[in-house]
mmCIF file of C-alpha atoms and ligand atoms in Angstrom:
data_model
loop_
_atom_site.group_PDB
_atom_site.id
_atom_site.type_symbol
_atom_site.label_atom_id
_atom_site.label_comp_id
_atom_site.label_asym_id
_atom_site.label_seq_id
_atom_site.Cartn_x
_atom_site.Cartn_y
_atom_site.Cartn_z
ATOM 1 C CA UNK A 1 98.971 124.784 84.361
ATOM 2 C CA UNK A 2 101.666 125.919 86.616
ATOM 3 C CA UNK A 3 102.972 122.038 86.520
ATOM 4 C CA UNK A 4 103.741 122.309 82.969
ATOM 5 C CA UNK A 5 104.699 125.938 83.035
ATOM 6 C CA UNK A 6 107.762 124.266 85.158
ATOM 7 C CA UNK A 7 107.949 121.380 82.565
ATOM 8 C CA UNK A 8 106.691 118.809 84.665
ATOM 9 C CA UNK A 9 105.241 115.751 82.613
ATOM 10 C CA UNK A 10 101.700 116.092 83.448
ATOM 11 C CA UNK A 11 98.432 114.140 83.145
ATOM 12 C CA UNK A 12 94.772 114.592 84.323
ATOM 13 C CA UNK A 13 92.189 112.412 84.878
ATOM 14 C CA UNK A 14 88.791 113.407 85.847
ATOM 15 C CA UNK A 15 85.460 111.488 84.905
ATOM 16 C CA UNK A 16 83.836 115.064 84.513
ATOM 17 C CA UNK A 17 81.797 115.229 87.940
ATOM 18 C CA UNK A 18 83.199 119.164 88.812
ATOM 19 C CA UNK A 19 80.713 121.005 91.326
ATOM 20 C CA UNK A 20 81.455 123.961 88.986
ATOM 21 C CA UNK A 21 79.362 121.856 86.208
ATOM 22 C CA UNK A 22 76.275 123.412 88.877
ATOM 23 C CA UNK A 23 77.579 127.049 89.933
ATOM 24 C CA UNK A 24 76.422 130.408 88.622
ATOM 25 C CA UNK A 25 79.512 132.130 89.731
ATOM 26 C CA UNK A 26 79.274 135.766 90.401
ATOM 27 C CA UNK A 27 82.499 136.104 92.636
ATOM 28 C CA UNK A 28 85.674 135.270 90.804
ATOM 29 C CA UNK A 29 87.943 138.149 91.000
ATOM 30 C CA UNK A 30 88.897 139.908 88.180
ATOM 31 C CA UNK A 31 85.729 138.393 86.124
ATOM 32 C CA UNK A 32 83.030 141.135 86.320
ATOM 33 C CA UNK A 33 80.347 139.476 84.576
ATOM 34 C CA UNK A 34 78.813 136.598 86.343
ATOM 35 C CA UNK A 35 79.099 133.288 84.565
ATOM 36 C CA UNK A 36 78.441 129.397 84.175
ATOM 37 C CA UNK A 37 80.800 127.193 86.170
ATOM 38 C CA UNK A 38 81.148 124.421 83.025
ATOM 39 C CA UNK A 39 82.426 127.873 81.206
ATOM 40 C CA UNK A 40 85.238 128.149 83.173
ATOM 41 C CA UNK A 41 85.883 124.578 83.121
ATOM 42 C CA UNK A 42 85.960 124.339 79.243
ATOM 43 C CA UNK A 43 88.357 127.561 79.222
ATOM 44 C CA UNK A 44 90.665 125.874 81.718
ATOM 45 C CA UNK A 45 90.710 122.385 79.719
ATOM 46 C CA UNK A 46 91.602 124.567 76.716
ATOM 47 C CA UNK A 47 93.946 126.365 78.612
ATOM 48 C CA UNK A 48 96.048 123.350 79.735
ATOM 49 C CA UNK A 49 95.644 121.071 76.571
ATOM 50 C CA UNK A 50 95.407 123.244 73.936
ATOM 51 C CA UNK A 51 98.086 126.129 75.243
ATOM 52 C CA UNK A 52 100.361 124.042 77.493
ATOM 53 C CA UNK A 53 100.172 120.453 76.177
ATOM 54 C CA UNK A 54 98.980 118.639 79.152
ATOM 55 C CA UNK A 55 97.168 115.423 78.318
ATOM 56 C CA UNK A 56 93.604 115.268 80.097
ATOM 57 C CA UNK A 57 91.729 111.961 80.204
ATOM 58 C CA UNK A 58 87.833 111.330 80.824
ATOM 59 C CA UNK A 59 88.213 108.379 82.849
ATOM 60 C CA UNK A 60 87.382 107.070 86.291
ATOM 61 C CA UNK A 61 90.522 105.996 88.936
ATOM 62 C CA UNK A 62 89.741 102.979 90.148
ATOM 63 C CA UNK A 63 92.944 101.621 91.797
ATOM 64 C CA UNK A 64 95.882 103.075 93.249
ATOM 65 C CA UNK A 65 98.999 100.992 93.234
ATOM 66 C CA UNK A 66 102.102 101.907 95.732
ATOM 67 C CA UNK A 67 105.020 100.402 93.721
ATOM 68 C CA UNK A 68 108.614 101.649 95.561
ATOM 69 C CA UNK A 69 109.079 104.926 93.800
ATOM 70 C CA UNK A 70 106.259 104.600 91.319
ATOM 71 C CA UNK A 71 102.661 104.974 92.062
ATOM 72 C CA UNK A 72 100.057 103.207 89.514
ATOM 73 C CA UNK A 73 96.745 104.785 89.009
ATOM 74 C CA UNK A 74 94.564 102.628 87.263
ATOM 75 C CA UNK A 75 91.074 103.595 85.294
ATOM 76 C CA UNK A 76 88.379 101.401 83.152
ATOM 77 C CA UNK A 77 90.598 102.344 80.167
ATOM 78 C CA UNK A 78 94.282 101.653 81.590
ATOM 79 C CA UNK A 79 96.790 102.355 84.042
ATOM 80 C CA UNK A 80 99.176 105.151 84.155
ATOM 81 C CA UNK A 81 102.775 105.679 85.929
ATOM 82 C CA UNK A 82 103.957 108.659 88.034
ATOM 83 C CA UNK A 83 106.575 108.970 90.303
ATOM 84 C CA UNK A 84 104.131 111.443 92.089
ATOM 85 C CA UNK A 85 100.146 112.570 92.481
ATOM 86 C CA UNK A 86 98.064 115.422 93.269
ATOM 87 C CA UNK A 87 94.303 114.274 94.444
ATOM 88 C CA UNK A 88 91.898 117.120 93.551
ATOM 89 C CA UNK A 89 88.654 114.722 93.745
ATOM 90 C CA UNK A 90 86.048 117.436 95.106
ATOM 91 C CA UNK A 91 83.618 116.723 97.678
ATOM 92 C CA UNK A 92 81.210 113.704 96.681
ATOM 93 C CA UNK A 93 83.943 111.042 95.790
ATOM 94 C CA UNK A 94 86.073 112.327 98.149
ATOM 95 C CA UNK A 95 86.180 109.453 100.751
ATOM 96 C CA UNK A 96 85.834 106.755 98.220
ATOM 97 C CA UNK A 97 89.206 108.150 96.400
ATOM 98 C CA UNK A 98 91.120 109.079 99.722
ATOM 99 C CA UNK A 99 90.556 105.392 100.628
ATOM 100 C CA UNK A 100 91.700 104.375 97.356
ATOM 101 C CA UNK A 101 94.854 106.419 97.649
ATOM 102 C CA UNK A 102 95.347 105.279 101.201
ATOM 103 C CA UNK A 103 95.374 108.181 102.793
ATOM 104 C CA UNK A 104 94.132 109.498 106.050
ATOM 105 C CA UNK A 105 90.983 111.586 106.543
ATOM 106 C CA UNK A 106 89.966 113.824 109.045
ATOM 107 C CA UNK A 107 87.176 115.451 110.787
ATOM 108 C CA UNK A 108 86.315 118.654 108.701
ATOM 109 C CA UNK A 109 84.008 121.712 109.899
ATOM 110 C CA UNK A 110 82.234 122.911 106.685
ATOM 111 C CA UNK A 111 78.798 122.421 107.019
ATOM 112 C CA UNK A 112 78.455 120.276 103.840
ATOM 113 C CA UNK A 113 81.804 118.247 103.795
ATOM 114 C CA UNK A 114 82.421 116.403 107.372
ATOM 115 C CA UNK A 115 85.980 114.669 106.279
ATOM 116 C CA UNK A 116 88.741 116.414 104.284
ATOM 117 C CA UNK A 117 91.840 114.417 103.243
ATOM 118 C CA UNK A 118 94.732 115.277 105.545
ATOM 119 C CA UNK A 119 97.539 117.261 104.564
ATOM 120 C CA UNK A 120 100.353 119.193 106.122
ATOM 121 C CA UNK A 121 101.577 122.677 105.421
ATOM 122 C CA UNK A 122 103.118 121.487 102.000
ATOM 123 C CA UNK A 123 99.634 119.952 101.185
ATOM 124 C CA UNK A 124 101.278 116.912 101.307
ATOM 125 C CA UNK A 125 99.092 113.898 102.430
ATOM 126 C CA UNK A 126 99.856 110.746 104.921
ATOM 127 C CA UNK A 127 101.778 108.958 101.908
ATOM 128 C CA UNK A 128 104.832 110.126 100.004
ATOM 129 C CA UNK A 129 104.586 111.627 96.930
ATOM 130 C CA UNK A 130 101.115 112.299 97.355
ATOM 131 C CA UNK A 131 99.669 115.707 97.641
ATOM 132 C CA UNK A 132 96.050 116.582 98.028
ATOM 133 C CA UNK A 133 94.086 119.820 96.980
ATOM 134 C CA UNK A 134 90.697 121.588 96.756
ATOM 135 C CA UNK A 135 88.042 121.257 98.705
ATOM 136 C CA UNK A 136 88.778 117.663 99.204
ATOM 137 C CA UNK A 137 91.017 119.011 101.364
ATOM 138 C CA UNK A 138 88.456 121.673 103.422
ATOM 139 C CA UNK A 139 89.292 124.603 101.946
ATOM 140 C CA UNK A 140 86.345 126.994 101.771
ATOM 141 C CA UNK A 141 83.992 125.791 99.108
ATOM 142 C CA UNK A 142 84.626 128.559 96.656
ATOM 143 C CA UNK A 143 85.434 128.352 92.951
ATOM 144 C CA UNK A 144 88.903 130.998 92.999
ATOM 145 C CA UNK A 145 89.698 129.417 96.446
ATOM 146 C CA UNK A 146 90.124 125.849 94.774
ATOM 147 C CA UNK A 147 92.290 127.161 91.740
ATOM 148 C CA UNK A 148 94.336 129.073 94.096
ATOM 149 C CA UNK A 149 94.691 126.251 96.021
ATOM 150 C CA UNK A 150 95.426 124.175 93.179
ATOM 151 C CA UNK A 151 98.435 126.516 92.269
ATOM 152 C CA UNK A 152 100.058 126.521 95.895
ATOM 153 C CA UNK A 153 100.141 122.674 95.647
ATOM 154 C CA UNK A 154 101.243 122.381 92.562
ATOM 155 C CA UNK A 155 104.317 124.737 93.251
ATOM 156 C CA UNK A 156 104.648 122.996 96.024
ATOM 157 C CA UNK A 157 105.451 119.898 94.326
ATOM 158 C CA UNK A 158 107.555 121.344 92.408
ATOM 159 C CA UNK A 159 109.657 123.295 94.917
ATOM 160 C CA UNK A 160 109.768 120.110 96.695
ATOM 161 C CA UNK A 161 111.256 118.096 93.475
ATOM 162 C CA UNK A 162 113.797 121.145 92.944
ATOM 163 C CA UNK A 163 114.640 121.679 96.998
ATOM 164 C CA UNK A 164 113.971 125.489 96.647
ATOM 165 C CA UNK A 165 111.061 127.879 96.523
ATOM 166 C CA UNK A 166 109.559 128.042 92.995
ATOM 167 C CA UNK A 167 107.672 130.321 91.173
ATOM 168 C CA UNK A 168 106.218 131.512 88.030
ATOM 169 C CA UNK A 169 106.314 134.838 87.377
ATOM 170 C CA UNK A 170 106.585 136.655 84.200
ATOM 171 C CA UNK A 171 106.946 140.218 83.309
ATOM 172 C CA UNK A 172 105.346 142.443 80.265
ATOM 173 C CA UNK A 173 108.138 142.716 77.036
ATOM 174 C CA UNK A 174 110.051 145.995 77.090
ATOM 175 C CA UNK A 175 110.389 147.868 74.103
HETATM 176 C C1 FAD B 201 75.242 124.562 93.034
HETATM 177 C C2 FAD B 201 76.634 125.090 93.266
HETATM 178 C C3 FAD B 201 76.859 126.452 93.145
HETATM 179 C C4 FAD B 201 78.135 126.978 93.369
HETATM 180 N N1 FAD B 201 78.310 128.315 93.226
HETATM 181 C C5 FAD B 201 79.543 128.847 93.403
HETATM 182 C C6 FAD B 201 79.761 130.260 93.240
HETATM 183 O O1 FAD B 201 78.829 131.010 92.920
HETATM 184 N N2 FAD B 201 81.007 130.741 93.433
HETATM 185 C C7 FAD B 201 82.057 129.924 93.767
HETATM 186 O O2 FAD B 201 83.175 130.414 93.892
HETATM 187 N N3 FAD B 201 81.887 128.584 93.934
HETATM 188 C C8 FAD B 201 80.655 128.029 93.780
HETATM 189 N N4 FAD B 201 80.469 126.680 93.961
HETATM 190 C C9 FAD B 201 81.578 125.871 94.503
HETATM 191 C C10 FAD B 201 82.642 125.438 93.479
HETATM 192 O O3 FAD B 201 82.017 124.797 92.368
HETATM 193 C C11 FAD B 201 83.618 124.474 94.178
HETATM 194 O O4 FAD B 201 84.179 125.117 95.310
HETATM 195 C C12 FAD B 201 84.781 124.036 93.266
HETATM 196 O O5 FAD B 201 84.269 123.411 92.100
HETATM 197 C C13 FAD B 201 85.677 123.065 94.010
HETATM 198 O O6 FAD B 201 86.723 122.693 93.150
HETATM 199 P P1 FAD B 201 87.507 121.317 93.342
HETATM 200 O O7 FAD B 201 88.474 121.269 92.200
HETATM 201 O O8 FAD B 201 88.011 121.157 94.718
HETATM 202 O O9 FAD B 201 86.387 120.151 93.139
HETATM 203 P P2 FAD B 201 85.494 119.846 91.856
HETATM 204 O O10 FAD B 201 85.354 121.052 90.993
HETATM 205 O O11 FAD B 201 84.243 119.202 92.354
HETATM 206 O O12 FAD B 201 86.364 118.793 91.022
HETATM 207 C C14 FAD B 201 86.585 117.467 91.477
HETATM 208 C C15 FAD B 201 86.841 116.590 90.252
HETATM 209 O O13 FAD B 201 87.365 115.303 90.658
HETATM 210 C C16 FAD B 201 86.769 114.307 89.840
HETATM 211 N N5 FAD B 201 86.880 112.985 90.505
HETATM 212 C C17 FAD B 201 86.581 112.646 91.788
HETATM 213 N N6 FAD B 201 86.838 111.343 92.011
HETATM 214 C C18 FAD B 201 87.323 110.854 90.840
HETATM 215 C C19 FAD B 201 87.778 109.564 90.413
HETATM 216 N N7 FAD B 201 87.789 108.500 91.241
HETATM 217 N N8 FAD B 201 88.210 109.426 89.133
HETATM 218 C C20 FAD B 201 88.218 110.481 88.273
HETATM 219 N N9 FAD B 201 87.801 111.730 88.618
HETATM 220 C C21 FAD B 201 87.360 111.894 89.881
HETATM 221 C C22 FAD B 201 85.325 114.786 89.677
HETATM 222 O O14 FAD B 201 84.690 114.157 88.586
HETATM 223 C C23 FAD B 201 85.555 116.299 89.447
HETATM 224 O O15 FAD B 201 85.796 116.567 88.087
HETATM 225 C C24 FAD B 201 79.207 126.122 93.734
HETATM 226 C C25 FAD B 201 78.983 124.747 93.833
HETATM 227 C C26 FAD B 201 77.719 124.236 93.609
HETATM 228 C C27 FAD B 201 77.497 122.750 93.744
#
């Protein structure tokens, strides 16, 4: 969301595996009324494809291709150029796509999850031009806690491409 908010060409791929798909969230604040996980998840697809234009794809990454300045990500279905990448792969897959993205992993010390993909500050992994995010990354295990991580990396990218501190903010229409 905040990717295209800045007008950064952007595509998802996800083969549908979300934790979320399981949770019964009662904590997300600013939602009272406790809720099903795939709820949320259908609301945010809608969100970014229907209200922002972001393509999402169903598929499974397979392969990731380091090309100079172009990374290939490859599925069943095709592959798919980007001049940068954003793992958000969750917790099961985790190690299986880190290893396909080449980058490093690190002792973690949730109780579930004992690697996390390494990132610095920036959430920026071991290779260039590719960030990581979520709880493959260690954060606490907690639905708002992903998104909100999701949102720092993705401005971080984008502050990054631009070389200053970016945000989105918006403010109500005065009369
Ligand atoms: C039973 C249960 C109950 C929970 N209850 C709560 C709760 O009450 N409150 C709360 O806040 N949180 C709860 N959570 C935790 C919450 O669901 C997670 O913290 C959150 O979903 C993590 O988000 P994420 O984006 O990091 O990972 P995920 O939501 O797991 O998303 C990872 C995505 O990456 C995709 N993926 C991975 N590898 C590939 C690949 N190679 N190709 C394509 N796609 C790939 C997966 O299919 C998945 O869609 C619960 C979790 C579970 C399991």
């Amino acid at each position: 969301m905040f990717l295209a908010d800045k007008d950064v060409n952007t595509l998802v791929i996800g083969d549908g595996r979300s934790m979320m798909k399981s949770a019964w969230v009662g904590n997300y604040l600013g939602i009272r009324e406790s809720f099903l996980g795939a709820n949320l998840l259908e609301t945010a697809l809608k969100q970014v494809q229907e209200d922002r234009g972001v393509t999402v794809l169903n598929e499974t990454v397979t392969a990731i291709v380091y090309a100079e300045d172009e990374i290939r990500v490859t599925t069943e279905q095709g592959t798919y150029l980007s001049s940068q990448l954003i793992l958000a792969n969750g917790q099961g897959p985790v190690f299986g796509t880190a290893e396909l993205a080449g980058v490093e992993v690190i002792e973690n010390d949730e109780p579930y999850v004992k690697q996390k993909i390494k990132i610095d500050d920036r959430c920026r992994t071991t290779r260039r031009n590719v960030y990581a995010t979520g709880i493959a990354v260690g954060v606490a295990s907690q639905a708002i806690v992903a998104a909100g991580h999701g949102a720092q990396t993705a401005l971080n990218l984008i502050s990054d491409r631009v070389g200053n501190r970016v945000h989105v903010h918006q403010s109500p229409k005065k009369d």
